[in-house]
Coordinates of C-alpha atoms in Angstrom, one line a residue:
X1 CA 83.5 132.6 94.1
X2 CA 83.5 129.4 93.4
X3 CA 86.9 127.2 95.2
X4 CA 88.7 124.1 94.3
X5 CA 88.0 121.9 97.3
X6 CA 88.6 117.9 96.7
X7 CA 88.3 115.7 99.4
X8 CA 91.4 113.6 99.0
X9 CA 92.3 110.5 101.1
X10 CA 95.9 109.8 102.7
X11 CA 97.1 105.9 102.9
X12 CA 99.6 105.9 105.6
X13 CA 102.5 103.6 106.0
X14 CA 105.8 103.5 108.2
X15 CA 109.1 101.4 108.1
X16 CA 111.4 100.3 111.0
X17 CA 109.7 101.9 113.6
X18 CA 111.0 101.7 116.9
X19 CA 110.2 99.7 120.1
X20 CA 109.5 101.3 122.9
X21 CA 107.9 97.8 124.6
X22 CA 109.7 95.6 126.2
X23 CA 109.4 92.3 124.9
X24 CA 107.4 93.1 122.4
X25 CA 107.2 95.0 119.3
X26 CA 105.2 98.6 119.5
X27 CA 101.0 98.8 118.7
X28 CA 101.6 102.1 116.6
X29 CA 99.0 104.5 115.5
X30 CA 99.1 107.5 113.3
X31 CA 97.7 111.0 113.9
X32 CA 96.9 113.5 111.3
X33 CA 97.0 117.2 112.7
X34 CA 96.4 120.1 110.8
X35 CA 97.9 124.3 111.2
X36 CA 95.2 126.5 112.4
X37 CA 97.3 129.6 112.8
X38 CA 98.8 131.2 115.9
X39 CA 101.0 128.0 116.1
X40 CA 98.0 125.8 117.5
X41 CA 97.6 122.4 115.9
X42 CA 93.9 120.9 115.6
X43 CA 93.2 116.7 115.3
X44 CA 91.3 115.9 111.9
X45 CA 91.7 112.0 112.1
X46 CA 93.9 109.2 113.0
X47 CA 94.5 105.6 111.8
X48 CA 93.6 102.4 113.5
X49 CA 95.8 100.8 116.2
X50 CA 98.5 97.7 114.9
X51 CA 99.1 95.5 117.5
X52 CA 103.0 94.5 117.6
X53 CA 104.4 96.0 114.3
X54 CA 107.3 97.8 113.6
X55 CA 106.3 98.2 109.8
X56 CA 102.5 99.3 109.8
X57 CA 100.1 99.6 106.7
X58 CA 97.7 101.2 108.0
X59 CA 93.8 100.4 106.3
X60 CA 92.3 103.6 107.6
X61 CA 92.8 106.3 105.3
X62 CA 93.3 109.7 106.3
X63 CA 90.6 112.3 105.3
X64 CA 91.1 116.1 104.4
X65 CA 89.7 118.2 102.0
X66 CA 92.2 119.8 99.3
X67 CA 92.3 123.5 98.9
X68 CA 95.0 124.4 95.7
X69 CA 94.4 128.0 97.1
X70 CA 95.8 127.7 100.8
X71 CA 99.3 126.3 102.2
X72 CA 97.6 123.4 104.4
X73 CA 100.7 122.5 106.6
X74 CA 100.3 118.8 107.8
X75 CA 101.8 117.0 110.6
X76 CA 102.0 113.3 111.4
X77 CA 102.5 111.7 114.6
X78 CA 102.9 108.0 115.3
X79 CA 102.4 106.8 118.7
X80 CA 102.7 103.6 120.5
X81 CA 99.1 102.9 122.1
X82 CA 99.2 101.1 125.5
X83 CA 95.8 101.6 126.6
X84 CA 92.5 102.4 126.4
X85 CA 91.9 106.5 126.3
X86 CA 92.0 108.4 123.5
X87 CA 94.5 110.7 125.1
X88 CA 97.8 110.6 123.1
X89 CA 99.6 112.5 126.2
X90 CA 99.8 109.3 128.3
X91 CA 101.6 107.1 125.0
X92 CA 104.5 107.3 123.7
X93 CA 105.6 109.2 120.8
X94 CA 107.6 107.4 118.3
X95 CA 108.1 109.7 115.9
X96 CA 106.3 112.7 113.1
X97 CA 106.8 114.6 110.2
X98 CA 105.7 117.6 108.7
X99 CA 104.7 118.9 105.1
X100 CA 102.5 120.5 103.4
X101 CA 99.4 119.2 101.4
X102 CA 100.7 120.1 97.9
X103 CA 104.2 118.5 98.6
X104 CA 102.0 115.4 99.0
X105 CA 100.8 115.4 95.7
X106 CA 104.5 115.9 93.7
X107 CA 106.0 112.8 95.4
X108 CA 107.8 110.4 92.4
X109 CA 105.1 107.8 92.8
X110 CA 101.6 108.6 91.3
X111 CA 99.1 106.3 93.1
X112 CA 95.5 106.8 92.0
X113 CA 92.6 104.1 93.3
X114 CA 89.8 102.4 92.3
X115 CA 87.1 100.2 93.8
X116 CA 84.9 97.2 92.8
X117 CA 82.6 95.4 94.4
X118 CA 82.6 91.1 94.3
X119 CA 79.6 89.6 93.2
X120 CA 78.9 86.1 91.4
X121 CA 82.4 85.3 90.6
X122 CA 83.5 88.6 89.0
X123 CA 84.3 92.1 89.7
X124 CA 82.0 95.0 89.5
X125 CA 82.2 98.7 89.3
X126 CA 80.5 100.2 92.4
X127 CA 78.8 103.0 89.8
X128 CA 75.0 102.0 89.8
X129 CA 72.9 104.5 87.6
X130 CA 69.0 105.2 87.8
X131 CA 67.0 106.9 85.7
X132 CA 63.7 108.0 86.8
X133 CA 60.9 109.7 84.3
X134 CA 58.3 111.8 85.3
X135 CA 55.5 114.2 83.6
X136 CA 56.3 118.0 84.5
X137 CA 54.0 120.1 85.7
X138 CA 54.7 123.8 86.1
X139 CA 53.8 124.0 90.0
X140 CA 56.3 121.0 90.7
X141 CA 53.5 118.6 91.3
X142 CA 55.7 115.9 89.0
X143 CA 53.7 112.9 88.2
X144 CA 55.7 109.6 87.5
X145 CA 55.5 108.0 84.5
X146 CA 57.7 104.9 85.8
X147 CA 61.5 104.4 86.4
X148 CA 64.0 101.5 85.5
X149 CA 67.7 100.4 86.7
X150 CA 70.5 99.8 84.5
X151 CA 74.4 99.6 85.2
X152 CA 77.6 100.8 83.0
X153 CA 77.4 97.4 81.1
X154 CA 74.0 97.3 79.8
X155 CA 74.1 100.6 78.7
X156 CA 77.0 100.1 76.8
X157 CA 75.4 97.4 74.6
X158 CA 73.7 100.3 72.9
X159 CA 71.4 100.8 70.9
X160 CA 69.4 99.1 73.8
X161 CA 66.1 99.4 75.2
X162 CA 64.0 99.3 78.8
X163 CA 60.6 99.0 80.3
X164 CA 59.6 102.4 81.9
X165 CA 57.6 100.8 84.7
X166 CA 55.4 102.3 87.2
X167 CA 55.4 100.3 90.2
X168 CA 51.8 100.7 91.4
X169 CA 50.3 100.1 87.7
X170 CA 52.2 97.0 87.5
X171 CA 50.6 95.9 91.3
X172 CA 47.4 96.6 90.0
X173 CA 46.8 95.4 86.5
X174 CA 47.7 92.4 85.3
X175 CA 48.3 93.2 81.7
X176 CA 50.3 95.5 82.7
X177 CA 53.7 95.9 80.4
X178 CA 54.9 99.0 80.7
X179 CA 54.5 103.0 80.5
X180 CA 56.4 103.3 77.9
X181 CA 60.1 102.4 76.6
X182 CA 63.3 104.4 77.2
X183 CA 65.8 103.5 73.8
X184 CA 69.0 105.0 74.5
X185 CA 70.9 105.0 70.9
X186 CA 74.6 106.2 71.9
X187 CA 76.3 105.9 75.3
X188 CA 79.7 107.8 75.7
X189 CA 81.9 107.6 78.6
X190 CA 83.6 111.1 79.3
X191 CA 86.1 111.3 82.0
X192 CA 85.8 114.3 83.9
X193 CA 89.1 115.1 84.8
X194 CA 90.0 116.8 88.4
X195 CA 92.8 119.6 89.0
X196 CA 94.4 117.1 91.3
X197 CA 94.2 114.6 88.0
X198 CA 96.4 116.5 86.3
X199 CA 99.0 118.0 88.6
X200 CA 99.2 113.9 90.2
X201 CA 99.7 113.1 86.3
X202 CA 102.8 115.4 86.0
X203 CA 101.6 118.8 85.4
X204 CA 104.2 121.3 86.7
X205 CA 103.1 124.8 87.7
X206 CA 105.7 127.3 86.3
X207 CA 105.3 130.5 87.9
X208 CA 106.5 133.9 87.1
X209 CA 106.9 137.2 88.7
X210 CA 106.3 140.8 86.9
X211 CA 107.2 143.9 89.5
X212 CA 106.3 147.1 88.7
X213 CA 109.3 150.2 88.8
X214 CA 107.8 152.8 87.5
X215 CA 107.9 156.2 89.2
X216 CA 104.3 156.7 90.7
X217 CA 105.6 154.2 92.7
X218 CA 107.7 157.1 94.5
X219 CA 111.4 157.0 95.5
X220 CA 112.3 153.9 97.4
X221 CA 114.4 155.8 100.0
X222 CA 111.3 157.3 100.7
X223 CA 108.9 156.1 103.6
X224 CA 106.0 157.1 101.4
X225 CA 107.3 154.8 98.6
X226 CA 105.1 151.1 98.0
X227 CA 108.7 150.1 97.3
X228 CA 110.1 151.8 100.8
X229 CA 111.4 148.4 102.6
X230 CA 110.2 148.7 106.4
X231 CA 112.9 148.4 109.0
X232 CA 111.6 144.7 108.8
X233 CA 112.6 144.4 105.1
X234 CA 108.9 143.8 103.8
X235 CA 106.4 146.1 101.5
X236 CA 103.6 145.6 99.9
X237 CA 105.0 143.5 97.0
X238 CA 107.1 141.5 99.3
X239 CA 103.9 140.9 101.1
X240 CA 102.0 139.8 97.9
X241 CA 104.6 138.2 96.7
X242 CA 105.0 135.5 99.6
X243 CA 101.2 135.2 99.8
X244 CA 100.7 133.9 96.9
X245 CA 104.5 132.3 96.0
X246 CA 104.3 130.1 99.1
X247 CA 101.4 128.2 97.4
X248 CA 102.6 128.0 94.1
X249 CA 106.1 127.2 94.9
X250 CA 104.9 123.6 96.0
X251 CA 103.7 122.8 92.6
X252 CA 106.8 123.2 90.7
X253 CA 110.2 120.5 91.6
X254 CA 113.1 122.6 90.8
X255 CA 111.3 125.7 92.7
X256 CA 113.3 127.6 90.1
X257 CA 111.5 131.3 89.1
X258 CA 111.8 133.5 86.5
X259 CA 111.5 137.1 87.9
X260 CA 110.9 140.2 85.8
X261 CA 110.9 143.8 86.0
X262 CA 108.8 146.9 84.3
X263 CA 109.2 150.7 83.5
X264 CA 112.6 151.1 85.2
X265 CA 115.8 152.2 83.6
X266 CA 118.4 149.8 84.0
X267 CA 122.2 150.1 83.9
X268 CA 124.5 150.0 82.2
X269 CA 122.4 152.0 79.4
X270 CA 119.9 153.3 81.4
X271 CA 117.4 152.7 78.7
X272 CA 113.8 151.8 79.5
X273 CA 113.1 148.5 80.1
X274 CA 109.6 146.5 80.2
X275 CA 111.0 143.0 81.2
X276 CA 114.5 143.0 82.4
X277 CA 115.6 139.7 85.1
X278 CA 115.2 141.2 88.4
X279 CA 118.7 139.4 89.0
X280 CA 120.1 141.2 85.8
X281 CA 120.9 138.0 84.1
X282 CA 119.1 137.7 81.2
X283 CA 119.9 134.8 80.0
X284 CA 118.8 132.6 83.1
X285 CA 116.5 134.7 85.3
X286 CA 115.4 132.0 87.6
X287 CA 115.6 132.6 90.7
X288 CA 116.0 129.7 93.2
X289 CA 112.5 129.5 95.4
X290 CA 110.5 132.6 96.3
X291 CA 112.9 133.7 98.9
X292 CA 115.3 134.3 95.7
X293 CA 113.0 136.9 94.3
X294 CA 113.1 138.3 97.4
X295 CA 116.9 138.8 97.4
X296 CA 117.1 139.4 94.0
X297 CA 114.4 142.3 94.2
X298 CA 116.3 144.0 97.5
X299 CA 119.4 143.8 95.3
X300 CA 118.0 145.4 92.0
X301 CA 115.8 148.3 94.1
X302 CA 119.0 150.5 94.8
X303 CA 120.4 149.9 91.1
X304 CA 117.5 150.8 89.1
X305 CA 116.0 154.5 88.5
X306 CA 112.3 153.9 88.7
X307 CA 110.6 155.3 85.2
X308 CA 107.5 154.7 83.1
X309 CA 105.5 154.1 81.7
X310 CA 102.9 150.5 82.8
X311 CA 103.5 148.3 79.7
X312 CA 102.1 145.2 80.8
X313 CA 102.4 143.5 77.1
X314 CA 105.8 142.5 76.5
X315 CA 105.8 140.5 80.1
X316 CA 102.5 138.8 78.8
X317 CA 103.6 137.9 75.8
X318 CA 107.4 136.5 77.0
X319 CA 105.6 134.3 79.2
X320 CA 102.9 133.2 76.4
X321 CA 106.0 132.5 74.1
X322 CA 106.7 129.6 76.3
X323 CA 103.8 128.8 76.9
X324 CA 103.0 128.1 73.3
X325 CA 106.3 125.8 73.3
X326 CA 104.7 124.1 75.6
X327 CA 101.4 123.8 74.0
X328 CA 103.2 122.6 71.0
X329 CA 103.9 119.4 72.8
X330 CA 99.9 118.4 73.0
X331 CA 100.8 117.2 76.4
X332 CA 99.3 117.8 79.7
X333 CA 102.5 118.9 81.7
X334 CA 103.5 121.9 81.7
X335 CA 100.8 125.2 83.3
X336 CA 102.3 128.8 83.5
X337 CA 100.9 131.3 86.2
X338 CA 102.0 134.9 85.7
X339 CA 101.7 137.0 88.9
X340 CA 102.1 140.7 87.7
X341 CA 102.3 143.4 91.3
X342 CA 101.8 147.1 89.9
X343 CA 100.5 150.0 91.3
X344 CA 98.4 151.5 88.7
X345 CA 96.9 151.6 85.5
X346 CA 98.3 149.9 82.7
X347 CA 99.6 152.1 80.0
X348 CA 99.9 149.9 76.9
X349 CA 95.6 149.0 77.4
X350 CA 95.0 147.8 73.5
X351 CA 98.3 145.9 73.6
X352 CA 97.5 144.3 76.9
X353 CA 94.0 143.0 75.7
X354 CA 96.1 141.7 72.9
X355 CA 98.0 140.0 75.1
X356 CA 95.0 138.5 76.9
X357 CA 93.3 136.8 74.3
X358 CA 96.8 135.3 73.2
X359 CA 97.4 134.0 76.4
X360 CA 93.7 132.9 77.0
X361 CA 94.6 129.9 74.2
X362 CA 97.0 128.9 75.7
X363 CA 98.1 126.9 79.1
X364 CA 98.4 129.9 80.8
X365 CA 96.9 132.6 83.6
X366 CA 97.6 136.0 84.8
X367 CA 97.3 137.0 88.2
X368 CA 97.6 141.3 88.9
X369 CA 97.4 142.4 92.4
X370 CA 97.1 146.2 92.6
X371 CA 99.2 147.6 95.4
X372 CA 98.2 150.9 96.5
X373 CA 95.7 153.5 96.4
X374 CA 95.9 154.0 92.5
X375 CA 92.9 153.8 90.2
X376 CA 92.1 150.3 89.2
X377 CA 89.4 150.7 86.6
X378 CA 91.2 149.3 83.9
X379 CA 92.6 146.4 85.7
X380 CA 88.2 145.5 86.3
X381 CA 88.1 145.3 82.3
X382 CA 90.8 143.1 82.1
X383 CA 89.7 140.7 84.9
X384 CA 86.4 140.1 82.1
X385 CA 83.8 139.9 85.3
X386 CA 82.1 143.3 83.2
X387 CA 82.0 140.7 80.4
X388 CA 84.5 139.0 78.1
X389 CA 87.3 141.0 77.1
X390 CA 87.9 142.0 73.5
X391 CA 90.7 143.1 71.5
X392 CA 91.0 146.1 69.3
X393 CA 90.6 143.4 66.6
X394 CA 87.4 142.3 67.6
X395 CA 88.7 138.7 68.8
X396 CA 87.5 137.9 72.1
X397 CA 89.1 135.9 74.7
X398 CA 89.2 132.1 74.3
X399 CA 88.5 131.6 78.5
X400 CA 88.4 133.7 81.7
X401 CA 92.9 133.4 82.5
X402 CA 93.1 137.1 84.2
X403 CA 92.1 137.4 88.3
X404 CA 92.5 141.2 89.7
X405 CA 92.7 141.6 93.5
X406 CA 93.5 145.4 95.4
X407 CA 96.0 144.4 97.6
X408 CA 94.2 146.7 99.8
X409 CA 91.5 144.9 100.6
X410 CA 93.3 142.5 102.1
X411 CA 96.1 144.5 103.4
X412 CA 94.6 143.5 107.7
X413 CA 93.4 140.4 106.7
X414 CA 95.7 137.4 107.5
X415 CA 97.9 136.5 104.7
X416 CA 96.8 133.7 103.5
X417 CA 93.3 135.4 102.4
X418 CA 95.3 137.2 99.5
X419 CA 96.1 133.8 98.0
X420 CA 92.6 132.3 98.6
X421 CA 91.5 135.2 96.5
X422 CA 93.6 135.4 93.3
X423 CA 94.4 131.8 94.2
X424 CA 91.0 130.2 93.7
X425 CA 90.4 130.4 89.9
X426 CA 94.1 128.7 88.9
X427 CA 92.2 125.1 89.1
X428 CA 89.4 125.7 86.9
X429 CA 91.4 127.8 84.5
X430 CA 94.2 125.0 84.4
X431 CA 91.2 122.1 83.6
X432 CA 88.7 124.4 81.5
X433 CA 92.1 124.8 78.9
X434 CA 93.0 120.9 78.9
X435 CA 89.3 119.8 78.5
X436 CA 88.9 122.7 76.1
X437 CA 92.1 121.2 73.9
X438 CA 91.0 117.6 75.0
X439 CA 94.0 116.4 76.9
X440 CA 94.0 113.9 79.4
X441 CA 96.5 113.9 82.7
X442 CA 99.8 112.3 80.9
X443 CA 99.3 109.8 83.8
X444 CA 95.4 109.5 84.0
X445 CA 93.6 107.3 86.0
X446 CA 92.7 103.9 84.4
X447 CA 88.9 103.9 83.6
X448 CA 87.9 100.8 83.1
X449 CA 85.3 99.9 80.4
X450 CA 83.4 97.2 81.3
X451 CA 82.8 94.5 84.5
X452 CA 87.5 93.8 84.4
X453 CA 89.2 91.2 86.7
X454 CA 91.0 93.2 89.8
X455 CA 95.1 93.3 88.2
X456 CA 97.5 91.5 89.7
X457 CA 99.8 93.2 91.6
X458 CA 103.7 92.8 91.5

């Protein structure tokens, strides 16, 4: 399975720092630690040393590679450096902070770089292409026919035209000109954009929870029941739930949820519902962060009778109704994730393959983890990895938007390996739908054309 990892860099900066010298202003430095588990911290890099400044810019950036699918928990440390080792026990500490990775991203300015490189009174892009031609031979013995160097600008000029050259032809005769000439006709400039491109250009991540009450999951009083709450107050879908919440929550400001759930009958009818708000209000099910779907779940178990049957459908399709609002817009801001915990086969198959293919046109993606022991064969064909799912109609889907995991599998495996999994195709789903619709980030990065003059900054 391939993962989202971006190697990002972090430009550190503080304000008013104090003094711990005296007579002098502090030489600070910054330290960049990272949360290996078990409540052990590991180094990953640290800043240069500023001799006497209370108000650093630090020039050193700070490496780390992104991963959308984990909760990388940060900490910064900035220390007054009064000697020679590389020992940080022996300085004094001047102060830290902590976060995590995402929360970096969703600050309120959007910073993005770019580099040039000064030559002969003007600015150039670093970007240097080659192109190199060669005659194929089927057992990789390549010969070369020659090779020329262009840049960005020349190419641009197209139609336009260059030498092929073979360098040991052209040492050797005299009349040499060339091995031939490479014409290039059209030359297009395509950004490619990245996942962090488009959530550092606005795009929120609004996520929604589908629990499953239906009565295969057994009586919750019961300690056989997947909705039984240990003496600790967790289950498997409270388990699932904060695995993969905690990383979603950070990509979404207000932190505000809808929660939903399925096959229970709910009071004060006691009629069967398929998507009523786990906090009974359904005019604004949001829940505030994921530890309000936690209350609001432990509130609505002991008020609900647990039914049937597995309709997945009409939770699919409430979601997809806002998410065709929000492809309405033809912006780039607004991605829905769906996270649906059940514990067995879904009832309503044809209408949930309908579903599917809706939602796979739109800026959408399903996560189901299966809880239990149940039989999951159907949950397979709707994950597509037998092939691309079709509806009773024949359409098939648009894109790959469902990821199935058995919460089983992961069940003594630390937690944060149950979000890696259903985790990991969220970035390539989000960009494959924007590039498939042609939208750029609503705040892209500025591309420049052709050789520009570095902007002046206020």
């Amino acid at each position: 399975m391939a993962h989202c990892v971006t190697s990002v860099q972090l430009s550190i900066s503080c304000d008013h720092l104090i003094d711990k010298d005296v007579g002098s202003k502090s030489d600070p430095l910054c330290v960049l630690l990272q949360d290996v588990g078990g409540g052990n911290w590991a180094e990953l890099c640290r800043t240069e040393r500023v001799r006497n400044c209370s108000s650093p810019e630090f020039s050193r950036s700070l490496p780390i590679d992104y991963h959308f699918e984990t909760v990388q928990k940060l900490r910064f440390g900035v220390y007054d450096i009064d000697n020679k080792t590389p020992e940080l026990g022996d300085d004094d500490f001047l102060g830290g902070a902590e976060c995590t990775l995402g929360q970096d991203f969703l600050g309120k300015s959007d910073p993005f770089l770019e580099f040039y490189r000064q030559g002969d009174g003007k600015w150039h892009l670093v970007y240097r292409s080659e192109v190199r031609c060669s005659d194929y031979d089927s057992d990789g013995s390549h010969d070369l026919i020659g090779s020329f160097q262009t840049n960005l600008t020349q190419l641009q000029g197209t139609p336009v035209e260059f030498d092929c050259i073979h360098p040991e032809k052209q040492q050797k005769k005299k009349s040499y000109k060339n091995s031939g000439i490479i014409r290039v006709k059209v030359c297009q400039i395509e950004a490619e954009f990245s996942f962090l491109d488009y959530v550092m250009g606005g795009c929120q991540i609004s996520f929604t929870v589908g629990m499953d009450f239906t009565g295969s999951n057994g009586d919750p009083s019961s300690p056989d029941s997947l909705h039984y709450l240990s003496p600790s107050g967790v289950n498997e879908y409270l388990t699932a739930l904060w695995s993969v919440g905690c990383v979603v929550q950070d990509y979404d400001t207000d932190k505000l949820f809808p929660a939903f759930g399925f096959g229970a009958q709910v009071p004060p009818d006691w009629q069967v519902s398929h998507e009523f708000a786990l906090n009974f209000n359904s005019s604004n099910p949001y829940c505030s962060g994921i530890q309000g779907i936690v209350d609001a779940y432990r509130q609505a178990l002991p008020q609900v009778r647990l039914y049937g049957p597995t309709n997945f459908a009409p939770i699919i399709n409430h979601v997809a109704r806002f998410a065709t609002q929000a492809a309405q817009q033809g912006t780039a801001l607004q991605y829905f994730v769906l996270l649906l915990l059940t514990d067995g086969a879904v009832s309503d198959i044809e209408a949930t393959k309908e579903a599917v293919v809706w939602a796979s046109h739109l800026p959408m993606s399903i996560i189901i983890v299966g809880v239990g022991g149940a039989d999951f064969t159907a949950m397979v064909e709707l994950d597509g990895d037998g092939g691309p799912l079709r509806a009773r109609s024949g359409e098939t889907v648009a894109r790959d938007v469902v990821q199935f995991v058995p919460f089983r599998q992961f069940q003594n495996a630390p937690r944060e390996a149950l979000a890696q999994a259903v985790l990991a195709e969220v970035p390539r789903q989000l960009v494959s739908y924007y590039k498939a619709k042609g939208l750029a980030p609503h705040k892209a990065p500025v591309i420049p054309a052709k050789d520009p003059a570095p902007t002046p900054k206020n």
